[in-house]
Structures are given as structure tokens and as C-alpha cells.
Coordinates of C-alpha atoms in Angstrom, one line a residue:
M1 CA -28.5 -37.4 -39.5
N2 CA -27.4 -34.7 -42.0
Y3 CA -30.1 -32.2 -42.7
T4 CA -30.1 -28.9 -44.7
K5 CA -30.7 -25.8 -42.7
E6 CA -34.3 -25.7 -44.1
Q7 CA -35.0 -29.3 -43.3
E8 CA -33.6 -28.8 -39.8
Q9 CA -36.0 -25.9 -39.2
A10 CA -39.0 -27.9 -40.5
I11 CA -38.1 -30.8 -38.2
F12 CA -37.2 -29.0 -35.0
L13 CA -39.2 -25.8 -34.9
R14 CA -42.0 -25.9 -32.2
D15 CA -45.3 -24.3 -31.2
K16 CA -45.9 -22.7 -34.6
N17 CA -48.0 -23.6 -37.7
I18 CA -45.7 -24.4 -40.4
M19 CA -46.1 -24.5 -44.2
V20 CA -43.4 -26.4 -46.1
S21 CA -43.0 -25.8 -49.9
A22 CA -41.2 -28.9 -51.0
G23 CA -40.0 -29.2 -54.6
A24 CA -39.6 -32.6 -56.3
G25 CA -36.9 -34.7 -54.6
A26 CA -36.6 -32.3 -51.7
G27 CA -37.0 -35.2 -49.1
K28 CA -40.4 -34.0 -47.8
T29 CA -41.4 -37.5 -46.6
R30 CA -38.2 -37.8 -44.7
V31 CA -38.9 -34.4 -43.1
L32 CA -42.5 -35.5 -42.2
V33 CA -41.2 -38.7 -40.5
S34 CA -38.4 -37.1 -38.8
R35 CA -40.6 -34.4 -37.4
M36 CA -43.0 -36.9 -36.0
A37 CA -40.1 -39.0 -34.5
E38 CA -38.5 -35.9 -32.9
L39 CA -41.9 -34.8 -31.5
I40 CA -42.5 -38.2 -29.9
M41 CA -38.9 -38.1 -28.4
D42 CA -38.9 -34.5 -27.4
E43 CA -37.3 -34.3 -24.0
K44 CA -39.3 -31.2 -22.8
N45 CA -42.8 -31.8 -24.4
P46 CA -43.1 -35.2 -25.9
V47 CA -46.0 -35.9 -28.1
E48 CA -47.5 -39.4 -28.0
A49 CA -48.1 -41.2 -31.3
D50 CA -51.9 -41.3 -30.9
R51 CA -52.0 -37.5 -30.6
F52 CA -51.1 -37.1 -34.3
L53 CA -53.5 -36.6 -37.1
V54 CA -51.8 -37.1 -40.4
M55 CA -53.7 -36.7 -43.7
T56 CA -52.2 -38.0 -47.0
F57 CA -53.4 -38.0 -50.5
T58 CA -53.3 -41.8 -51.1
N59 CA -53.6 -45.0 -49.1
A60 CA -50.2 -45.9 -50.3
A61 CA -48.6 -42.7 -48.9
A62 CA -50.4 -43.3 -45.6
A63 CA -49.0 -47.0 -45.5
E64 CA -45.5 -45.7 -46.3
M65 CA -45.7 -43.1 -43.7
K66 CA -46.6 -45.5 -40.9
E67 CA -43.9 -48.0 -42.0
R68 CA -41.2 -45.3 -42.1
I69 CA -42.1 -43.8 -38.7
S70 CA -42.2 -47.3 -37.3
L71 CA -38.9 -48.1 -38.7
D72 CA -37.4 -44.9 -37.3
L73 CA -38.7 -45.7 -33.8
E74 CA -37.6 -49.3 -34.0
E75 CA -33.9 -48.1 -34.9
R76 CA -34.0 -45.9 -31.9
L77 CA -35.4 -48.8 -29.7
A78 CA -32.5 -51.0 -30.9
K79 CA -30.1 -48.4 -29.4
D80 CA -32.1 -48.1 -26.1
P81 CA -33.9 -51.5 -25.7
E82 CA -35.0 -50.7 -22.2
N83 CA -36.9 -47.7 -23.2
H84 CA -40.5 -48.7 -22.4
Y85 CA -42.0 -45.3 -23.5
L86 CA -40.5 -45.9 -27.0
R87 CA -41.8 -49.3 -27.0
K88 CA -45.3 -48.1 -26.2
Q89 CA -45.1 -45.5 -28.9
I90 CA -44.3 -48.1 -31.6
R91 CA -47.5 -49.9 -30.6
K92 CA -49.4 -46.7 -30.7
I93 CA -48.2 -45.7 -34.2
R94 CA -49.8 -48.7 -35.7
Q95 CA -53.2 -47.5 -34.7
A96 CA -52.5 -43.8 -35.1
D97 CA -54.7 -41.7 -37.3
I98 CA -52.5 -41.7 -40.4
S99 CA -54.7 -41.9 -43.4
T100 CA -56.3 -40.2 -46.3
V101 CA -58.9 -37.5 -45.8
H102 CA -61.6 -39.8 -46.9
S103 CA -60.5 -42.5 -44.5
F104 CA -60.5 -40.1 -41.7
C105 CA -64.0 -39.0 -42.6
N106 CA -65.2 -42.5 -42.9
H107 CA -64.0 -43.3 -39.5
L108 CA -65.6 -40.2 -38.1
I109 CA -68.9 -40.9 -39.7
R110 CA -69.1 -44.5 -38.5
T111 CA -68.3 -43.3 -35.0
H112 CA -71.0 -40.7 -35.0
Y113 CA -73.5 -42.2 -37.5
N114 CA -76.4 -41.7 -34.9
E115 CA -75.9 -37.9 -35.2
L116 CA -76.4 -38.1 -39.1
S117 CA -79.3 -40.6 -39.1
I118 CA -77.5 -42.9 -41.5
D119 CA -77.0 -46.7 -41.4
P120 CA -73.4 -47.3 -40.2
S121 CA -73.1 -50.3 -42.5
F122 CA -73.0 -48.1 -45.6
R123 CA -70.4 -48.5 -48.3
I124 CA -68.8 -46.5 -51.0
G125 CA -70.7 -47.3 -54.3
E126 CA -69.2 -48.5 -57.5
E127 CA -69.1 -45.8 -60.2
G128 CA -71.6 -47.9 -62.4
E129 CA -74.2 -48.2 -59.7
L130 CA -73.8 -44.5 -58.7
F131 CA -74.2 -43.5 -62.3
L132 CA -77.6 -45.4 -62.5
L133 CA -78.7 -43.8 -59.3
R134 CA -77.8 -40.3 -60.9
Q135 CA -79.8 -41.2 -63.9
Q136 CA -82.8 -42.3 -61.9
A137 CA -82.6 -39.0 -59.9
I138 CA -82.3 -36.7 -63.1
E139 CA -85.2 -38.5 -64.7
Q140 CA -87.3 -38.1 -61.5
L141 CA -86.2 -34.3 -61.4
L142 CA -87.3 -33.7 -64.9
E143 CA -90.6 -35.5 -64.7
E144 CA -91.4 -33.3 -61.6
A145 CA -90.3 -30.2 -63.5
Y146 CA -92.4 -30.9 -66.5
A147 CA -95.5 -32.0 -64.4
S148 CA -95.2 -28.7 -62.4
G149 CA -95.6 -26.6 -65.6
R150 CA -93.5 -23.8 -63.9
E151 CA -93.1 -21.0 -66.3
S152 CA -89.5 -20.4 -65.2
F153 CA -88.6 -24.1 -66.0
V154 CA -90.4 -23.8 -69.4
K155 CA -88.3 -20.9 -70.3
F156 CA -85.1 -22.4 -69.0
A157 CA -85.6 -25.5 -71.0
E158 CA -86.6 -23.6 -74.2
S159 CA -83.5 -21.2 -73.7
Y160 CA -80.8 -23.9 -73.1
A161 CA -82.2 -27.1 -74.3
P162 CA -84.4 -26.6 -77.4
G163 CA -85.6 -29.7 -79.3
K164 CA -87.0 -33.1 -78.1
S165 CA -83.9 -34.3 -76.1
D166 CA -83.3 -33.6 -72.4
K167 CA -79.5 -34.5 -72.7
V168 CA -78.4 -30.9 -72.4
L169 CA -80.7 -30.2 -69.4
E170 CA -79.2 -33.4 -67.7
E171 CA -75.7 -32.2 -68.3
L172 CA -76.4 -28.7 -67.2
V173 CA -78.0 -29.8 -63.9
G174 CA -75.2 -32.3 -63.4
D175 CA -72.4 -29.8 -63.9
L176 CA -73.9 -27.4 -61.5
Y177 CA -74.5 -30.0 -58.8
R178 CA -70.9 -31.3 -59.1
F179 CA -69.4 -27.8 -58.9
S180 CA -71.6 -26.9 -55.9
R181 CA -70.3 -29.8 -54.1
S182 CA -66.8 -28.2 -53.9
F183 CA -68.2 -25.7 -51.5
P184 CA -68.5 -26.5 -47.7
N185 CA -71.8 -24.7 -47.7
A186 CA -73.5 -24.9 -51.1
S187 CA -76.7 -23.3 -49.9
F188 CA -74.8 -20.2 -48.9
W189 CA -72.9 -20.2 -52.3
F190 CA -76.2 -20.6 -54.3
E191 CA -77.7 -17.5 -52.3
K192 CA -74.7 -15.4 -52.7
T193 CA -74.6 -16.2 -56.5
K194 CA -78.3 -15.2 -56.7
Q195 CA -77.8 -12.0 -54.7
E196 CA -74.8 -11.0 -56.9
A197 CA -76.8 -11.7 -60.1
L198 CA -79.8 -9.7 -58.8
Q199 CA -77.6 -6.7 -57.9
L200 CA -76.1 -6.9 -61.4
A201 CA -79.5 -7.0 -63.0
E202 CA -80.8 -4.0 -60.8
T203 CA -77.8 -1.7 -60.5
K204 CA -78.2 1.8 -62.1
E205 CA -74.3 2.0 -62.7
W206 CA -73.8 -1.3 -64.5
D207 CA -70.8 -0.2 -66.3
N208 CA -69.1 0.5 -62.9
S209 CA -70.4 -2.5 -61.1
P210 CA -67.9 -4.8 -59.3
A211 CA -68.7 -7.8 -61.6
V212 CA -68.4 -5.8 -64.7
M213 CA -65.2 -4.0 -63.7
L214 CA -63.7 -7.4 -62.8
I215 CA -64.4 -8.6 -66.4
F216 CA -63.0 -5.3 -67.7
L217 CA -59.8 -5.4 -65.6
K218 CA -59.1 -9.1 -66.5
A219 CA -59.5 -8.2 -70.3
K220 CA -57.2 -5.2 -69.8
K221 CA -54.6 -7.2 -67.9
E222 CA -54.4 -9.7 -70.9
L223 CA -54.1 -6.8 -73.3
L224 CA -51.3 -5.2 -71.1
Q225 CA -49.3 -8.4 -71.3
E226 CA -49.3 -8.2 -75.2
K227 CA -48.5 -4.5 -75.0
E228 CA -45.4 -5.4 -72.8
A229 CA -44.4 -8.1 -75.3
L230 CA -44.7 -5.5 -78.1
S231 CA -42.5 -3.1 -76.2
K232 CA -39.8 -5.7 -75.8
L233 CA -40.2 -6.7 -79.4
L234 CA -39.8 -2.9 -80.6
K235 CA -36.8 -2.5 -78.3
N236 CA -35.1 -5.6 -79.8
I237 CA -35.6 -4.5 -83.4
A238 CA -34.6 -0.9 -82.8
G239 CA -31.9 0.1 -85.2
E240 CA -32.6 -2.8 -87.6
E241 CA -33.7 -2.3 -91.2
V242 CA -37.4 -3.5 -90.9
P243 CA -39.2 -4.2 -94.1
E244 CA -41.5 -1.2 -94.7
K245 CA -44.9 -3.2 -94.6
Y246 CA -44.0 -4.8 -91.2
G247 CA -43.0 -1.4 -89.8
V248 CA -46.5 -0.1 -90.8
L249 CA -48.1 -3.2 -89.4
L250 CA -46.3 -2.8 -86.1
Q251 CA -47.2 0.9 -85.9
D252 CA -50.9 0.3 -86.7
V253 CA -51.3 -2.5 -84.2
S254 CA -49.3 -0.5 -81.6
E255 CA -51.8 2.4 -81.9
Y256 CA -54.7 0.1 -81.5
V257 CA -53.3 -1.5 -78.4
E258 CA -52.4 1.8 -76.9
A259 CA -55.9 3.1 -77.5
L260 CA -57.4 0.0 -75.7
S261 CA -54.9 0.3 -72.9
Q262 CA -56.0 3.9 -72.2
T263 CA -59.7 3.0 -71.6
E264 CA -61.1 3.1 -68.0
S265 CA -64.3 1.3 -68.3
Y266 CA -66.2 -1.6 -70.0
D267 CA -68.0 0.6 -72.4
A268 CA -64.9 2.5 -73.4
Y269 CA -63.1 -0.7 -74.1
Y270 CA -66.0 -2.0 -76.0
M271 CA -66.2 1.1 -78.2
V272 CA -62.5 1.0 -79.2
L273 CA -62.4 -2.7 -79.7
S274 CA -65.5 -2.9 -81.7
R275 CA -64.6 0.1 -84.0
G276 CA -61.1 -1.2 -84.8
S277 CA -59.3 -4.3 -85.6
V278 CA -55.8 -5.9 -86.0
P279 CA -54.7 -5.6 -89.7
A280 CA -54.0 -8.7 -91.6
F281 CA -50.4 -9.9 -91.7
P282 CA -48.9 -8.9 -95.0
R283 CA -48.1 -11.5 -97.5
A284 CA -44.4 -12.3 -97.2
T285 CA -41.8 -12.5 -100.0
K286 CA -38.8 -14.9 -99.8
K287 CA -36.7 -11.9 -99.0
D288 CA -39.1 -10.8 -96.2
K289 CA -38.7 -14.4 -94.5
E290 CA -34.9 -13.9 -94.5
W291 CA -35.5 -11.0 -92.0
A292 CA -34.1 -12.2 -88.6
D293 CA -37.3 -11.1 -86.6
Y294 CA -39.8 -12.2 -89.2
E295 CA -41.2 -15.3 -87.3
I296 CA -41.1 -13.4 -83.9
V297 CA -43.2 -10.5 -85.5
K298 CA -45.6 -13.1 -87.1
E299 CA -46.1 -15.0 -83.9
W300 CA -46.8 -11.8 -81.8
H301 CA -49.3 -10.6 -84.4
Q302 CA -51.1 -13.9 -84.3
E303 CA -51.3 -13.8 -80.6
V304 CA -52.6 -10.3 -80.3
K305 CA -55.1 -10.9 -83.1
E306 CA -56.5 -14.0 -81.5
L307 CA -56.7 -12.4 -78.0
L308 CA -58.7 -9.4 -79.4
Q309 CA -60.9 -11.5 -81.5
K310 CA -61.6 -13.8 -78.5
Q311 CA -62.5 -10.8 -76.3
K312 CA -64.8 -9.4 -79.1
E313 CA -66.7 -12.8 -79.4
T314 CA -66.9 -13.9 -75.7
V315 CA -66.7 -10.9 -73.5
F316 CA -67.3 -7.5 -75.3
T317 CA -70.3 -8.6 -77.3
A318 CA -72.5 -5.5 -76.7
P319 CA -72.6 -2.2 -74.9
A320 CA -73.1 -2.2 -71.1
E321 CA -76.7 -1.0 -71.4
E322 CA -77.7 -3.9 -73.6
L323 CA -75.9 -6.5 -71.4
Q324 CA -77.8 -5.1 -68.4
R325 CA -81.1 -5.7 -70.1
E326 CA -79.9 -9.2 -70.9
A327 CA -78.8 -9.8 -67.3
A328 CA -82.3 -8.8 -66.0
G329 CA -83.8 -11.3 -68.4
I330 CA -81.4 -14.0 -67.3
Y331 CA -81.9 -13.7 -63.6
P332 CA -85.2 -15.8 -63.4
L333 CA -83.5 -18.5 -65.4
L334 CA -80.6 -18.5 -63.0
E335 CA -83.1 -19.0 -60.1
E336 CA -84.6 -21.9 -61.9
Y337 CA -81.1 -23.5 -62.7
I338 CA -80.4 -23.3 -58.9
V339 CA -83.7 -24.7 -57.9
L340 CA -83.1 -27.7 -60.3
A341 CA -79.5 -28.5 -59.0
Q342 CA -80.7 -28.3 -55.3
R343 CA -83.7 -30.6 -55.9
F344 CA -81.4 -33.0 -57.9
E345 CA -79.2 -33.2 -54.9
E346 CA -82.1 -34.0 -52.6
I347 CA -83.3 -36.7 -54.9
Y348 CA -79.9 -38.3 -55.5
L349 CA -79.2 -38.4 -51.8
A350 CA -82.5 -40.1 -51.1
Y351 CA -81.7 -42.8 -53.7
K352 CA -78.2 -43.3 -52.1
K353 CA -79.6 -43.5 -48.6
E354 CA -82.2 -46.0 -49.8
K355 CA -79.4 -48.2 -51.2
N356 CA -77.1 -47.3 -48.4
V357 CA -74.3 -46.4 -50.8
Y358 CA -72.4 -43.1 -50.9
D359 CA -69.5 -41.5 -52.8
F360 CA -66.3 -39.8 -51.6
D361 CA -67.9 -36.4 -51.7
D362 CA -70.6 -37.6 -49.4
L363 CA -67.8 -38.7 -46.8
E364 CA -66.5 -35.1 -46.7
H365 CA -69.9 -33.4 -46.4
F366 CA -71.1 -35.8 -43.7
A367 CA -67.9 -35.1 -41.9
L368 CA -68.6 -31.4 -42.1
E369 CA -72.1 -31.9 -40.8
L370 CA -70.4 -33.4 -37.7
L371 CA -67.6 -30.9 -37.4
V372 CA -69.5 -27.6 -38.2
D373 CA -71.8 -26.2 -35.5
H374 CA -73.1 -23.3 -37.8
Y375 CA -72.2 -20.9 -40.5
D376 CA -72.7 -17.1 -40.0
E377 CA -74.0 -14.7 -42.4
G378 CA -70.8 -14.4 -44.1
G379 CA -70.4 -18.1 -44.6
Q380 CA -67.8 -18.6 -41.9
A381 CA -67.9 -21.9 -40.3
Y382 CA -67.8 -22.5 -36.5
P383 CA -66.6 -25.7 -34.9
S384 CA -69.0 -28.2 -33.2
E385 CA -68.5 -29.8 -29.9
T386 CA -67.3 -32.9 -31.7
A387 CA -64.7 -30.8 -33.5
K388 CA -63.6 -29.1 -30.3
T389 CA -63.2 -32.5 -28.7
L390 CA -61.1 -33.7 -31.6
A391 CA -59.0 -30.6 -31.5
K392 CA -58.0 -31.3 -28.0
K393 CA -57.2 -34.9 -28.8
Y394 CA -54.8 -34.0 -31.7
K395 CA -51.8 -32.2 -30.6
M396 CA -50.3 -32.1 -34.0
I397 CA -52.0 -32.1 -37.5
F398 CA -50.0 -33.0 -40.6
V399 CA -51.3 -32.5 -44.1
D400 CA -49.3 -33.9 -47.2
E401 CA -49.9 -32.8 -50.8
Y402 CA -51.6 -29.7 -49.4
Q403 CA -51.6 -28.0 -53.0
D404 CA -54.4 -30.5 -54.0
T405 CA -56.7 -29.7 -51.0
N406 CA -60.3 -28.5 -51.9
L407 CA -62.5 -26.0 -50.0
V408 CA -64.5 -28.6 -48.2
Q409 CA -61.3 -30.4 -47.0
E410 CA -59.8 -27.0 -46.0
T411 CA -62.9 -26.4 -43.8
I412 CA -62.5 -29.7 -42.2
L413 CA -58.9 -28.8 -41.2
E414 CA -60.1 -25.5 -39.9
M415 CA -62.7 -27.1 -37.6
L416 CA -59.9 -29.4 -36.2
S417 CA -57.3 -26.7 -35.9
E418 CA -57.4 -24.8 -32.5
K419 CA -54.8 -22.3 -31.8
D420 CA -54.6 -23.1 -28.0
N421 CA -54.7 -26.9 -28.5
N422 CA -52.7 -27.9 -31.6
T423 CA -50.4 -26.8 -34.4
L424 CA -50.8 -27.4 -38.1
F425 CA -48.0 -28.7 -40.3
T426 CA -48.8 -28.6 -44.2
V427 CA -46.4 -29.6 -46.9
G428 CA -46.8 -29.5 -50.7
D429 CA -45.7 -27.9 -53.9
V430 CA -48.0 -25.7 -55.8
K431 CA -46.0 -26.3 -59.0
Q432 CA -47.2 -30.0 -58.9
S433 CA -50.8 -29.2 -58.4
I434 CA -52.7 -31.4 -61.0
Y435 CA -56.2 -31.9 -59.6
R436 CA -58.0 -28.7 -60.4
F437 CA -60.5 -30.9 -62.5
R438 CA -61.4 -32.3 -59.1
Q439 CA -62.0 -28.8 -57.6
A440 CA -58.5 -28.7 -56.0
R441 CA -57.7 -25.2 -55.0
P442 CA -53.9 -24.5 -55.2
D443 CA -54.8 -20.9 -54.3
L444 CA -55.5 -22.0 -50.7
F445 CA -51.8 -23.1 -50.6
L446 CA -50.7 -19.7 -52.0
R447 CA -52.8 -17.8 -49.6
R448 CA -51.6 -19.7 -46.5
N449 CA -48.0 -19.5 -47.8
E450 CA -48.2 -15.7 -48.1
K451 CA -49.8 -15.4 -44.7
Y452 CA -47.0 -17.5 -43.2
H453 CA -44.3 -15.7 -45.1
N454 CA -45.2 -12.6 -43.0
E455 CA -45.2 -14.7 -39.9
E456 CA -48.7 -13.6 -39.0
E457 CA -49.9 -17.0 -38.0
G458 CA -47.1 -19.3 -38.8
V459 CA -43.9 -19.8 -40.6
S460 CA -43.2 -20.7 -44.3
I461 CA -40.2 -22.9 -45.2
E462 CA -38.9 -23.5 -48.7
L463 CA -37.3 -26.9 -49.4
R464 CA -35.5 -26.4 -52.7
D465 CA -32.6 -28.8 -52.5
N466 CA -33.2 -31.9 -54.8
F467 CA -31.5 -35.2 -53.9
R468 CA -33.0 -37.1 -56.7
S469 CA -31.8 -35.7 -60.0
A470 CA -28.5 -34.9 -61.6
P471 CA -27.7 -31.2 -61.8
G472 CA -28.0 -31.4 -65.7
V473 CA -31.6 -32.4 -65.3
L474 CA -32.3 -29.7 -62.7
C475 CA -30.7 -27.1 -64.9
F476 CA -32.7 -27.9 -67.9
T477 CA -36.0 -28.2 -65.9
N478 CA -35.3 -24.8 -64.4
Y479 CA -34.5 -23.3 -67.9
V480 CA -37.9 -24.5 -69.3
F481 CA -40.3 -23.8 -66.5
S482 CA -38.7 -20.3 -65.8
R483 CA -40.0 -19.4 -69.2
L484 CA -43.3 -21.2 -68.8
M485 CA -44.5 -20.7 -65.3
E486 CA -45.6 -17.5 -63.6
R487 CA -48.1 -16.5 -61.0
D488 CA -50.9 -15.9 -63.5
F489 CA -50.1 -19.2 -65.3
G490 CA -49.2 -21.9 -62.8
G491 CA -49.8 -20.0 -59.5
V492 CA -46.1 -19.2 -58.8
D493 CA -43.3 -17.2 -60.3
Y494 CA -40.6 -19.8 -61.3
N495 CA -37.6 -17.7 -60.4
E496 CA -34.3 -18.1 -58.5
E497 CA -36.2 -18.4 -55.2
T498 CA -38.3 -21.2 -56.3
A499 CA -36.1 -23.0 -58.8
L500 CA -34.7 -26.5 -58.0
R501 CA -31.1 -26.8 -57.0
A502 CA -28.9 -29.9 -56.4
G503 CA -28.7 -30.8 -52.8
E504 CA -25.4 -31.3 -51.0
G505 CA -24.7 -35.0 -50.6
G506 CA -27.2 -36.1 -53.1
P507 CA -26.3 -39.4 -54.9
M508 CA -26.0 -37.6 -58.4
L509 CA -24.4 -34.4 -57.3
E510 CA -21.1 -35.3 -59.1
D511 CA -22.9 -36.3 -62.3
K512 CA -21.6 -34.0 -65.0
E513 CA -24.0 -35.1 -67.7
T514 CA -26.1 -32.4 -69.3
S515 CA -29.6 -32.5 -70.9
E516 CA -30.0 -32.6 -74.6
L517 CA -32.9 -32.3 -77.1
L518 CA -33.3 -34.2 -80.3
F519 CA -35.4 -32.2 -82.6
F520 CA -37.6 -33.7 -85.4
V521 CA -38.6 -30.7 -87.5
K522 CA -41.4 -31.0 -90.1
D523 CA -41.4 -29.0 -93.3
S524 CA -44.9 -27.8 -92.4
V525 CA -47.4 -28.1 -89.6
Q526 CA -50.8 -29.2 -91.2
T527 CA -52.3 -30.9 -88.1
L528 CA -51.8 -31.7 -84.5
E529 CA -52.4 -35.4 -85.2
E530 CA -49.4 -37.6 -85.4
A531 CA -48.9 -39.4 -88.8
P532 CA -47.5 -43.0 -88.8
E533 CA -44.4 -41.9 -90.7
D534 CA -43.8 -39.3 -87.9
V535 CA -43.6 -42.2 -85.4
L536 CA -41.2 -44.1 -87.6
T537 CA -38.9 -40.9 -88.0
E538 CA -38.8 -40.3 -84.3
T539 CA -38.1 -43.9 -83.5
A540 CA -35.3 -43.9 -86.0
L541 CA -33.9 -40.7 -84.4
I542 CA -34.1 -42.2 -81.0
T543 CA -32.5 -45.5 -82.2
K544 CA -29.6 -43.7 -83.7
R545 CA -28.9 -41.8 -80.5
I546 CA -29.1 -45.0 -78.5
Q547 CA -26.5 -46.6 -80.8
E548 CA -24.2 -43.6 -80.3
L549 CA -24.5 -44.0 -76.6
I550 CA -23.7 -47.7 -76.6
E551 CA -20.5 -46.9 -78.6
E552 CA -19.6 -44.4 -76.0
G553 CA -19.6 -47.1 -73.3
Y554 CA -23.2 -47.1 -72.0
H555 CA -25.2 -50.3 -71.6
Y556 CA -28.8 -50.9 -72.7
G557 CA -29.7 -51.2 -69.0
D558 CA -28.7 -47.6 -68.5
I559 CA -31.3 -46.4 -70.8
V560 CA -35.1 -46.0 -70.5
I561 CA -37.6 -44.7 -73.1
L562 CA -40.6 -43.0 -71.7
L563 CA -43.8 -42.6 -73.8
R564 CA -46.8 -40.4 -73.2
S565 CA -48.8 -43.3 -74.7
G566 CA -47.7 -46.7 -75.8
A567 CA -50.6 -46.7 -78.5
G568 CA -49.1 -46.9 -82.0
R569 CA -45.5 -46.6 -80.8
M570 CA -44.6 -49.8 -78.9
E571 CA -44.4 -52.0 -82.0
P572 CA -42.2 -49.6 -84.1
M573 CA -39.9 -49.2 -81.1
A574 CA -39.5 -52.9 -80.7
E575 CA -38.9 -53.5 -84.3
F576 CA -36.1 -51.0 -84.3

């Protein structure tokens, strides 16, 4: 087979942990399948199929993986029909541990259910019935809290949920519970949160405390980005004839931004920010709007004004001394909040046990109970005997879509990975991480990738060659994302090292088509909602372009129209 240099390294490198950053269309599944096949057939140190643990993101991906590795081995058997070892591996691959994380956890729990004191006939509950159990749990929680008469609860309820409805309280408790489930050891996280809050409330140098400095430095970093944008702007218009009022505006804003950038503490930043403001943008004449950089200056002015106004309203709301007094008053409420979330977890779990139904988060946490022996004072997990036994069983651990792994899943992997027994092969693309709302942690990907780049504990391999798309599509994609994606926004700098490139031998390598944009420009932007006439105009624009393509020799079957949503668009499209 023909592999790129990077694919070859990912397939044939041995005895090292490997992280593969695979861009779209880079053949990552082919690499995974080929690596497994080559490991099975390795002449020096063959790995039998039942010594693999492969974790995928979906059941469909797991099924595809099994099918493709089976086909690969069957093709090899066809060339060597007397190979009994190969025939044995084909049988084993059908029962190999190739599944989603949840399926792996499910199997582990049913095998060791007696250690968890749960009924092995449990099932995953439907969302509707789980919702009802949560409602029962929150109602019981609040009944207990009100009946207790705890002063801390009364203050918490009065502060965050005034009025007759408990809806806000229910939402607050639910939010904290769900977020805490993203940590392998929620109790440790709760205690750490309380300790940090207490230190913040009691510190004598609040302005220089780590938490406050973190807030200050984040705000200053945002400001410095605007300052850099201003420097580029001033450089671009140097030598131009700038309308006087905009020259004065830029000077005033520049001085304000410079004064903020010179501060070294929260209080100093607060004082400068609160005493100054970004001047209003001067009313423009028709001649002003003819100035080439008018829109650029207006846009930058709006950005910096919104940023500093947001900082005033949400971060730098009072001097450090006043905020410290507030922090001291809030600490008892934080303690109560945590008590409520922890008690809710106990009640909700009891209801689920009674019905013998659980959710997917439960599968992961039950698996952790089996795999973690204990946590040290710093929250570091240590493997149980069950985990050590599994680590000896699995010679190779593969993880697909690693960019969407969460902290709980990462801890499961750590418990199963043992330096002297197995190696870890992770593959993903941080640019495609889309599950942060499910507490996915793409920073885990970045951290491991950085560590492997220095070859401290493994090797990092970049698969950039795209074998799926035409060069014109890749060029356009790179152009757009190189201007949108950077480490602070997207987790990675989209540059020459990470950009997609057309792979040699790809089916569309010779395609010379380029990407094009069709612009529908409104006279003014009054609302983000799309008016019916906009849909008709866009449809007419698309129809006209399709007719031009047909006249150029294309067929209707060559063309596809992709819509973000069909609502309100399908009928007009069909009519045209």
C-alpha cells in the first residue's frame, strides 16, 4: 500500500505512546485499521486481536472499525489460506473490545457488579423517565432543606431565588450537579473550590491573590489584543490624510488603552477603567464615509468600546477591598450551594437504584469506582487491582476522536495505561472539537500533544494530507480559518504547520476548480432574523448560478445545495 511518510510512521512505529493529529480527510481510520493489522501480523512481536482495547466515539464507528479490520485480515488470508494464526485472529477480532467508552464501561460494570452492590440487570433509562426521577429528587431535596430551617439555606434562597417559585433554585442545583459530574472525583473538586474561596475571603492581600491576579491578567490580555490591533491600524493609515475628528478619536482612545496596559494590579486597572471611557464615535458626513479606512476605524472603535464596557459591568465592578468584603459574605452561601448539590446527587442516585435505571454518566463513574483504588491529597488517582489486571490484558489501547474526551474518560484511560504493559495510541483533531457543551476537554488533547512533541512520554504525528477534497476547497478553507482560529479561540494556531494540504494520489488532486462566494448584500442590517424576502433573493441568486453552471456543461446531478436548516427554505427552493 502507498502511505505518506507520516501515515507510515503512525502505522509502523513501535513501543511508544503515539498521538496522531489527523485533519479532515487525512485517512485516520485507514491508519488505525492498518496499524492494528500490522501489529497482529508483526513478525517479531505479534499482538493478538483480543489484546486490543479500541475506544470510539459512536457505535457506528466501532462497527465500521471491526468490519474494516476483518476485511483487511481476510484479504491477507486469501493470499495465505494455510495461515492458521491469521484465521484465529479473524475469529478473535469479532469478539475484540472495540466499542464506545460507554459500552466498555457497561461491560466492565456487568462483569464486576458485585463490587458495586448494584443489580446487573440494570438498563440505561429513557430521558423522559430520568427527567421525572430528577424532578422527584429535587422536590425531596428542597422539602428537606426548607424543613431543616438552616440559616445558610434561607439566605441562599433569599439571595438567588427571591419570590414564591423554586424554579431558579432547581436550575442552580441542577447546573452545579451536572458540572460536578465532569470531574472524576467531585468531592475533591468541591473541597478544593471551598478552600480556594475561603482563602480568597480571608487573604490580607486580596489584590495580589492568585484568583484576582488571574482575573486581572485575563482582562489585560484581552486589552493587549485590542492594543495590537490599534498598532496595526495606525501603521496602515500612517501617511494618509485622516479626517481630523477621527485622528483625535484615535489619539484619545490610544491614550486610554495605553494607560490601562501600564497597570500592574486589579485595583490599578479598576481605577483607570472607572475614571475614563471610550469617546463616542463622531457623526460621519458623506465625505467622511468616503475615507478608505472609515469602516475599519469604526469597527475597531466598536470592538474596544464593547470590551471595556463589558469589563466595567462584569469584572471591574468595585475596588478590591469592597470585593473582598463581598467574597467573605458569599462564602457561607457557596458552602450551602455545594451541600445542596451533593445531597441532590445522593437522592437522585437512590431513586435510580430503586428503579434500576442509570444514565451514561453513571456508567463512567461506576467504571471509575472499579478502576480507581484511591485518590491522594492532590486528587491524583491510583489504579485498583482490577485496573492493573486489565492493563496487563490490553497490549495496545486505541482512542478515536480523542479531542472530545472528558476528564472522567481521561482518568479511565490513565488507569488502564501502564508503562510497562501497554502503549497508548490516540487520534483526533482539536480543530473538530464540538462537544464542550458535554464537558469535552480539548485542552487534554493539546496538553498531551505538547508533551509528546518534546518526546517526553511519546511521539506526536501530524496527518495533514487531505485525500477527500479538491485543492480549491482546501485553499479556501485554509484561507478562512487561518484568519479565524488561533490558540486562544479554537485551541490551535491555524498556520502553515496545521493547514490542510492536498494529498498525493488523492482522487481530486487534479481538480482545478476554485471556490467562489456569492454575496447577497443588504442595504442595512436591522436584525439578525432572516426576512422571507431574503430567502427569495438568496434562492434567486443560487438558481441563477446553477443555470450558468448547466450552460457551462455541468449536470444537475453534479450539484448539491446544503442548508443549515430546511425550515422556510425548502419550498422556495423547490419552486425555483
